[in-house]
PDB file of C-alpha atoms in Angstrom:
ATOM      1  CA  MET A   9       0.092   0.115  -0.084  1.00 74.00           C
ATOM      2  CA  ILE A  10       2.713   2.392   0.854  1.00 78.00           C
ATOM      3  CA  TYR A  11       4.592   1.361  -2.126  1.00 77.00           C
ATOM      4  CA  ASP A  12       1.346   2.035  -4.500  1.00 77.00           C
ATOM      5  CA  CYS A  13       0.854   5.717  -3.039  1.00 80.00           C
ATOM      6  CA  TYR A  14       4.737   6.208  -3.442  1.00 82.00           C
ATOM      7  CA  ALA A  15       4.744   5.069  -7.009  1.00 78.00           C
ATOM      8  CA  MET A  16       1.540   7.245  -7.815  1.00 79.00           C
ATOM      9  CA  TYR A  17       3.398  10.278  -6.245  1.00 80.00           C
ATOM     10  CA  LEU A  18       6.417   9.679  -8.300  1.00 80.00           C
ATOM     11  CA  CYS A  19       4.505   9.551 -11.565  1.00 76.00           C
ATOM     12  CA  GLU A  20       2.580  12.630 -10.556  1.00 78.00           C
ATOM     13  CA  TRP A  21       6.225  13.989  -9.608  1.00 80.00           C
ATOM     14  CA  CYS A  22       7.705  13.018 -13.224  1.00 78.00           C
ATOM     15  CA  ARG A  23       4.582  14.461 -14.977  1.00 77.00           C
ATOM     16  CA  THR A  24       4.915  17.810 -13.572  1.00 79.00           C
ATOM     17  CA  ARG A  25       8.676  18.706 -13.258  1.00 74.00           C
ATOM     18  CA  ASP A  26       8.862  20.608 -16.164  1.00 76.00           C
ATOM     19  CA  GLN A  27       6.633  22.896 -14.578  1.00 81.00           C
ATOM     20  CA  LYS A  28       9.159  24.191 -11.826  1.00 78.00           C
ATOM     21  CA  LEU A  29       6.879  23.537  -8.946  1.00 81.00           C
ATOM     22  CA  ARG A  30       8.107  23.050  -5.365  1.00 82.00           C
ATOM     23  CA  ARG A  31       8.105  19.443  -3.861  1.00 80.00           C
ATOM     24  CA  ALA A  32       5.110  20.528  -1.487  1.00 84.00           C
ATOM     25  CA  THR A  33       3.179  21.831  -4.118  1.00 85.00           C
ATOM     26  CA  ILE A  34       3.443  18.764  -6.045  1.00 84.00           C
ATOM     27  CA  PHE A  35       2.539  16.786  -3.117  1.00 86.00           C
ATOM     28  CA  ARG A  36      -0.307  18.944  -2.042  1.00 89.00           C
ATOM     29  CA  ASN A  37      -1.880  18.699  -5.613  1.00 85.00           C
ATOM     30  CA  PHE A  38      -1.028  14.890  -5.789  1.00 85.00           C
ATOM     31  CA  LEU A  39      -3.188  14.625  -2.614  1.00 87.00           C
ATOM     32  CA  ILE A  40      -5.932  16.483  -3.840  1.00 88.00           C
ATOM     33  CA  GLU A  41      -6.232  14.715  -7.383  1.00 86.00           C
ATOM     34  CA  ASN A  42      -5.723  11.365  -6.095  1.00 84.00           C
ATOM     35  CA  ARG A  43      -7.562  11.941  -2.748  1.00 87.00           C
ATOM     36  CA  LEU A  44     -10.026   8.631  -3.289  1.00 83.00           C
ATOM     37  CA  MET A  45      -6.978   6.149  -4.095  1.00 81.00           C
ATOM     38  CA  VAL A  46      -4.703   7.678  -1.452  1.00 86.00           C
ATOM     39  CA  THR A  47      -7.526   7.446   0.943  1.00 86.00           C
ATOM     40  CA  HIS A  48      -8.262   3.721  -0.298  1.00 80.00           C
ATOM     41  CA  HIS A  49      -4.855   2.669   0.465  1.00 82.00           C
ATOM     42  CA  ALA A  50      -4.437   4.435   3.811  1.00 86.00           C
ATOM     43  CA  VAL A  51      -7.920   2.705   5.042  1.00 85.00           C
ATOM     44  CA  ILE A  52      -6.739  -0.626   3.957  1.00 80.00           C
ATOM     45  CA  LEU A  53      -3.144  -0.361   5.449  1.00 82.00           C
ATOM     46  CA  PHE A  54      -4.170   1.593   8.915  1.00 85.00           C
ATOM     47  CA  VAL A  55      -7.718   0.079   9.318  1.00 83.00           C
ATOM     48  CA  LEU A  56      -8.611  -3.028   7.574  1.00 76.00           C
ATOM     49  CA  VAL A  57      -5.252  -4.928   7.915  1.00 76.00           C
ATOM     50  CA  PRO A  58      -4.949  -4.556  11.629  1.00 79.00           C
ATOM     51  CA  VAL A  59      -8.555  -4.940  12.191  1.00 77.00           C
ATOM     52  CA  SER A  60      -8.727  -8.168  10.294  1.00 73.00           C
ATOM     53  CA  GLN A  61      -5.623  -9.187  12.322  1.00 74.00           C
ATOM     54  CA  LYS A  62      -7.018  -8.554  15.552  1.00 76.00           C
ATOM     55  CA  LEU A  63     -10.677  -9.858  14.857  1.00 73.00           C
ATOM     56  CA  ARG A  64      -9.963 -12.980  13.261  1.00 70.00           C
ATOM     57  CA  GLY A  65      -7.437 -14.145  15.829  1.00 72.00           C
ATOM     58  CA  GLU A  66      -6.179 -17.540  14.296  1.00 71.00           C
ATOM     59  CA  LEU A  67      -8.797 -17.962  11.816  1.00 70.00           C
ATOM     60  CA  GLY A  68      -8.606 -17.378   8.048  1.00 71.00           C
ATOM     61  CA  ASP A  69      -5.093 -17.133   7.506  1.00 77.00           C
ATOM     62  CA  PHE A  70      -5.832 -18.909   3.697  1.00 82.00           C
ATOM     63  CA  PHE A  71      -8.370 -16.319   3.110  1.00 80.00           C
ATOM     64  CA  VAL A  72      -6.168 -13.189   4.056  1.00 78.00           C
ATOM     65  CA  GLY A  73      -3.443 -14.899   1.857  1.00 82.00           C
ATOM     66  CA  CYS A  74      -5.895 -15.088  -0.937  1.00 83.00           C
ATOM     67  CA  ILE A  75      -6.688 -11.543  -0.605  1.00 80.00           C
ATOM     68  CA  PHE A  76      -2.858 -10.408  -0.825  1.00 82.00           C
ATOM     69  CA  THR A  77      -2.481 -12.139  -4.120  1.00 89.00           C
ATOM     70  CA  ALA A  78      -4.731  -9.511  -5.685  1.00 86.00           C
ATOM     71  CA  GLU A  79      -1.571  -7.519  -5.468  1.00 84.00           C
ATOM     72  CA  LEU A  80       0.085  -9.564  -8.105  1.00 91.00           C
ATOM     73  CA  SER A  81      -1.532  -7.441 -10.682  1.00 91.00           C
ATOM     74  CA  THR A  82      -0.085  -4.309  -9.064  1.00 86.00           C
ATOM     75  CA  PRO A  83       3.431  -4.399 -11.211  1.00 88.00           C
ATOM     76  CA  PHE A  84       1.665  -4.584 -14.541  1.00 92.00           C
ATOM     77  CA  VAL A  85      -0.901  -1.669 -13.747  1.00 88.00           C
ATOM     78  CA  SER A  86       2.122   0.509 -12.467  1.00 85.00           C
ATOM     79  CA  LEU A  87       4.195  -0.334 -15.965  1.00 89.00           C
ATOM     80  CA  GLY A  88       1.036   0.547 -17.700  1.00 90.00           C
ATOM     81  CA  ARG A  89       1.315   4.008 -15.882  1.00 84.00           C
ATOM     82  CA  VAL A  90       5.037   4.361 -16.705  1.00 85.00           C
ATOM     83  CA  LEU A  91       4.763   3.445 -20.176  1.00 90.00           C
ATOM     84  CA  ILE A  92       1.847   6.359 -20.632  1.00 88.00           C
ATOM     85  CA  GLN A  93       4.212   8.564 -18.547  1.00 82.00           C
ATOM     86  CA  LEU A  94       6.856   7.881 -21.562  1.00 86.00           C
ATOM     87  CA  LYS A  95       4.252   8.068 -24.361  1.00 88.00           C
ATOM     88  CA  GLN A  96       4.877   4.585 -25.201  1.00 92.00           C
ATOM     89  CA  GLN A  97       1.369   3.707 -25.727  1.00 89.00           C
ATOM     90  CA  HIS A  98       1.837   2.670 -29.136  1.00 90.00           C
ATOM     91  CA  THR A  99       4.787  -0.170 -28.529  1.00 93.00           C
ATOM     92  CA  LEU A 100       4.501  -3.806 -28.440  1.00 94.00           C
ATOM     93  CA  LEU A 101       5.583  -3.805 -24.612  1.00 95.00           C
ATOM     94  CA  TYR A 102       2.527  -1.698 -23.939  1.00 93.00           C
ATOM     95  CA  LYS A 103       0.022  -4.123 -25.435  1.00 92.00           C
ATOM     96  CA  VAL A 104       1.639  -7.014 -24.093  1.00 95.00           C
ATOM     97  CA  ASN A 105       1.616  -5.540 -20.672  1.00 94.00           C
ATOM     98  CA  GLY A 106      -1.975  -4.843 -21.175  1.00 93.00           C
ATOM     99  CA  ILE A 107      -2.782  -8.228 -21.583  1.00 94.00           C
ATOM    100  CA  LEU A 108      -0.891  -9.086 -18.722  1.00 96.00           C
ATOM    101  CA  THR A 109      -2.548  -6.618 -16.674  1.00 95.00           C
ATOM    102  CA  LEU A 110      -6.142  -7.916 -17.831  1.00 96.00           C
ATOM    103  CA  SER A 111      -5.171 -11.381 -17.013  1.00 96.00           C
ATOM    104  CA  THR A 112      -3.598 -11.090 -13.674  1.00 96.00           C
ATOM    105  CA  PHE A 113      -6.308  -8.564 -12.736  1.00 95.00           C
ATOM    106  CA  LEU A 114      -9.042 -11.192 -13.982  1.00 96.00           C
ATOM    107  CA  PHE A 115      -7.470 -14.198 -12.073  1.00 96.00           C
ATOM    108  CA  CYS A 116      -6.072 -12.401  -9.028  1.00 94.00           C
ATOM    109  CA  ARG A 117      -8.733  -9.743  -8.307  1.00 93.00           C
ATOM    110  CA  ILE A 118     -12.055 -11.293  -9.590  1.00 95.00           C
ATOM    111  CA  LEU A 119     -11.864 -14.800  -9.712  1.00 96.00           C
ATOM    112  CA  LEU A 120     -10.225 -14.853  -6.704  1.00 94.00           C
ATOM    113  CA  PHE A 121     -13.565 -14.448  -4.683  1.00 93.00           C
ATOM    114  CA  PRO A 122     -15.379 -17.505  -6.318  1.00 95.00           C
ATOM    115  CA  PHE A 123     -12.084 -19.767  -5.844  1.00 95.00           C
ATOM    116  CA  MET A 124     -12.482 -18.723  -2.237  1.00 93.00           C
ATOM    117  CA  TYR A 125     -15.979 -19.732  -1.858  1.00 95.00           C
ATOM    118  CA  TRP A 126     -15.158 -22.879  -3.883  1.00 96.00           C
ATOM    119  CA  SER A 127     -12.201 -23.684  -1.588  1.00 94.00           C
ATOM    120  CA  TYR A 128     -14.225 -23.276   1.623  1.00 93.00           C
ATOM    121  CA  GLY A 129     -17.073 -25.173  -0.022  1.00 96.00           C
ATOM    122  CA  GLN A 130     -14.244 -28.233  -0.799  1.00 96.00           C
ATOM    123  CA  HIS A 131     -12.913 -28.045   2.683  1.00 93.00           C
ATOM    124  CA  LYS A 132     -16.717 -28.201   4.286  1.00 94.00           C
ATOM    125  CA  GLY A 133     -18.298 -30.682   1.560  1.00 96.00           C
ATOM    126  CA  LEU A 134     -20.447 -27.984   0.161  1.00 96.00           C
ATOM    127  CA  SER A 135     -21.344 -26.999  -2.927  1.00 96.00           C
ATOM    128  CA  LEU A 136     -20.146 -23.511  -4.412  1.00 95.00           C
ATOM    129  CA  LEU A 137     -23.628 -22.226  -4.493  1.00 95.00           C
ATOM    130  CA  ARG A 138     -24.234 -23.124  -0.762  1.00 97.00           C
ATOM    131  CA  VAL A 139     -21.184 -21.666   0.660  1.00 96.00           C
ATOM    132  CA  PRO A 140     -22.501 -18.184   0.912  1.00 96.00           C
ATOM    133  CA  PHE A 141     -25.550 -19.519   2.893  1.00 96.00           C
ATOM    134  CA  ASN A 142     -23.332 -21.441   5.274  1.00 95.00           C
ATOM    135  CA  ILE A 143     -20.799 -18.633   6.234  1.00 92.00           C
ATOM    136  CA  PRO A 144     -21.438 -15.577   8.578  1.00 89.00           C
ATOM    137  CA  LEU A 145     -23.056 -12.863   6.948  1.00 93.00           C
ATOM    138  CA  HIS A 146     -20.149 -10.525   7.546  1.00 87.00           C
ATOM    139  CA  CYS A 147     -17.912 -12.536   5.461  1.00 87.00           C
ATOM    140  CA  ASN A 148     -20.240 -12.033   2.447  1.00 93.00           C
ATOM    141  CA  VAL A 149     -20.645  -8.557   3.153  1.00 93.00           C
ATOM    142  CA  ALA A 150     -17.090  -8.121   3.398  1.00 86.00           C
ATOM    143  CA  ASN A 151     -16.391  -9.882   0.244  1.00 90.00           C
ATOM    144  CA  ALA A 152     -19.209  -7.978  -1.513  1.00 93.00           C
ATOM    145  CA  ILE A 153     -17.315  -4.602  -0.226  1.00 89.00           C
ATOM    146  CA  LEU A 154     -13.793  -6.108  -1.618  1.00 86.00           C
ATOM    147  CA  ILE A 155     -14.910  -7.182  -5.108  1.00 92.00           C
ATOM    148  CA  SER A 156     -16.981  -4.196  -5.956  1.00 92.00           C
ATOM    149  CA  PRO A 157     -14.254  -1.636  -6.641  1.00 89.00           C
ATOM    150  CA  GLN A 158     -12.368  -4.684  -8.326  1.00 91.00           C
ATOM    151  CA  LEU A 159     -15.405  -5.012 -10.717  1.00 95.00           C
ATOM    152  CA  TYR A 160     -15.587  -1.552 -11.229  1.00 94.00           C
ATOM    153  CA  TRP A 161     -11.626  -1.002 -12.158  1.00 91.00           C
ATOM    154  CA  PHE A 162     -11.704  -4.287 -14.145  1.00 95.00           C
ATOM    155  CA  SER A 163     -14.445  -2.726 -16.219  1.00 95.00           C
ATOM    156  CA  LEU A 164     -12.267   0.418 -16.998  1.00 93.00           C
ATOM    157  CA  LEU A 165      -9.327  -1.613 -17.800  1.00 92.00           C
ATOM    158  CA  CYS A 166     -11.660  -3.767 -20.498  1.00 94.00           C
ATOM    159  CA  LYS A 167     -12.758  -0.514 -22.055  1.00 94.00           C
ATOM    160  CA  LYS A 168      -9.270   0.759 -22.041  1.00 88.00           C
ATOM    161  CA  ALA A 169      -8.133  -2.221 -23.828  1.00 88.00           C
ATOM    162  CA  ALA A 170     -11.057  -2.324 -26.084  1.00 89.00           C
ATOM    163  CA  ARG A 171     -10.360   1.529 -27.402  1.00 86.00           C
ATOM    164  CA  LEU A 172      -6.411   0.167 -27.730  1.00 78.00           C
ATOM    165  CA  PHE A 173      -7.035  -2.892 -29.979  1.00 74.00           C
ATOM    166  CA  ASP A 174     -10.014  -0.980 -31.702  1.00 77.00           C
ATOM    167  CA  THR A 175      -7.670   1.910 -32.473  1.00 65.00           C
ATOM    168  CA  ALA A 176      -4.845  -0.598 -33.743  1.00 57.00           C
ATOM    169  CA  LYS A 177      -7.617  -2.420 -35.785  1.00 58.00           C
ATOM    170  CA  ALA A 178      -8.628   0.704 -37.572  1.00 50.00           C
ATOM    171  CA  LYS A 179      -5.085   1.688 -38.388  1.00 58.00           C
ATOM    172  CA  LYS A 180      -4.608  -1.579 -40.000  1.00 56.00           C
ATOM    173  CA  ASP A 181      -7.749  -1.541 -41.886  1.00 46.00           C
ATOM    174  CA  GLY A 182      -7.330   2.105 -42.625  1.00 46.00           C
TER     175      GLY A 182
END
């Protein structure tokens, strides 16, 4: 979470360095422009992780580990941002990175949730469809809260990928 915020700030700093702004001004602008994302990372780091560690006690290590696998997509998302900063959207690296971003995001952030339910069902002898009715309500609520932004961000990534490949196809056909 700290790395994500720092990487986002570095992107902002690189983007604005030609403007001869003071670092304090760049930092303030970064916080204002990225308020939602910085808040998201701070809440996860300083609230969700400590609370989940304290409340769950010895339970749920598998599920906590699964949630952390969501971060496997982060290097690809970050590389995409760097390539945009460097105006390299036309390169093969950018397109390959886009495919890797979509793939890791799908598997590590979206399909992760059905996998966790399926794994729990296998452990307890339940079908996937019966799992939500056999776990505490707060687990379903927490998973719904966690997957909602993932679905939104994935839809944005898919729209961006569609534009990228539609543009490439249009150039090839035109």
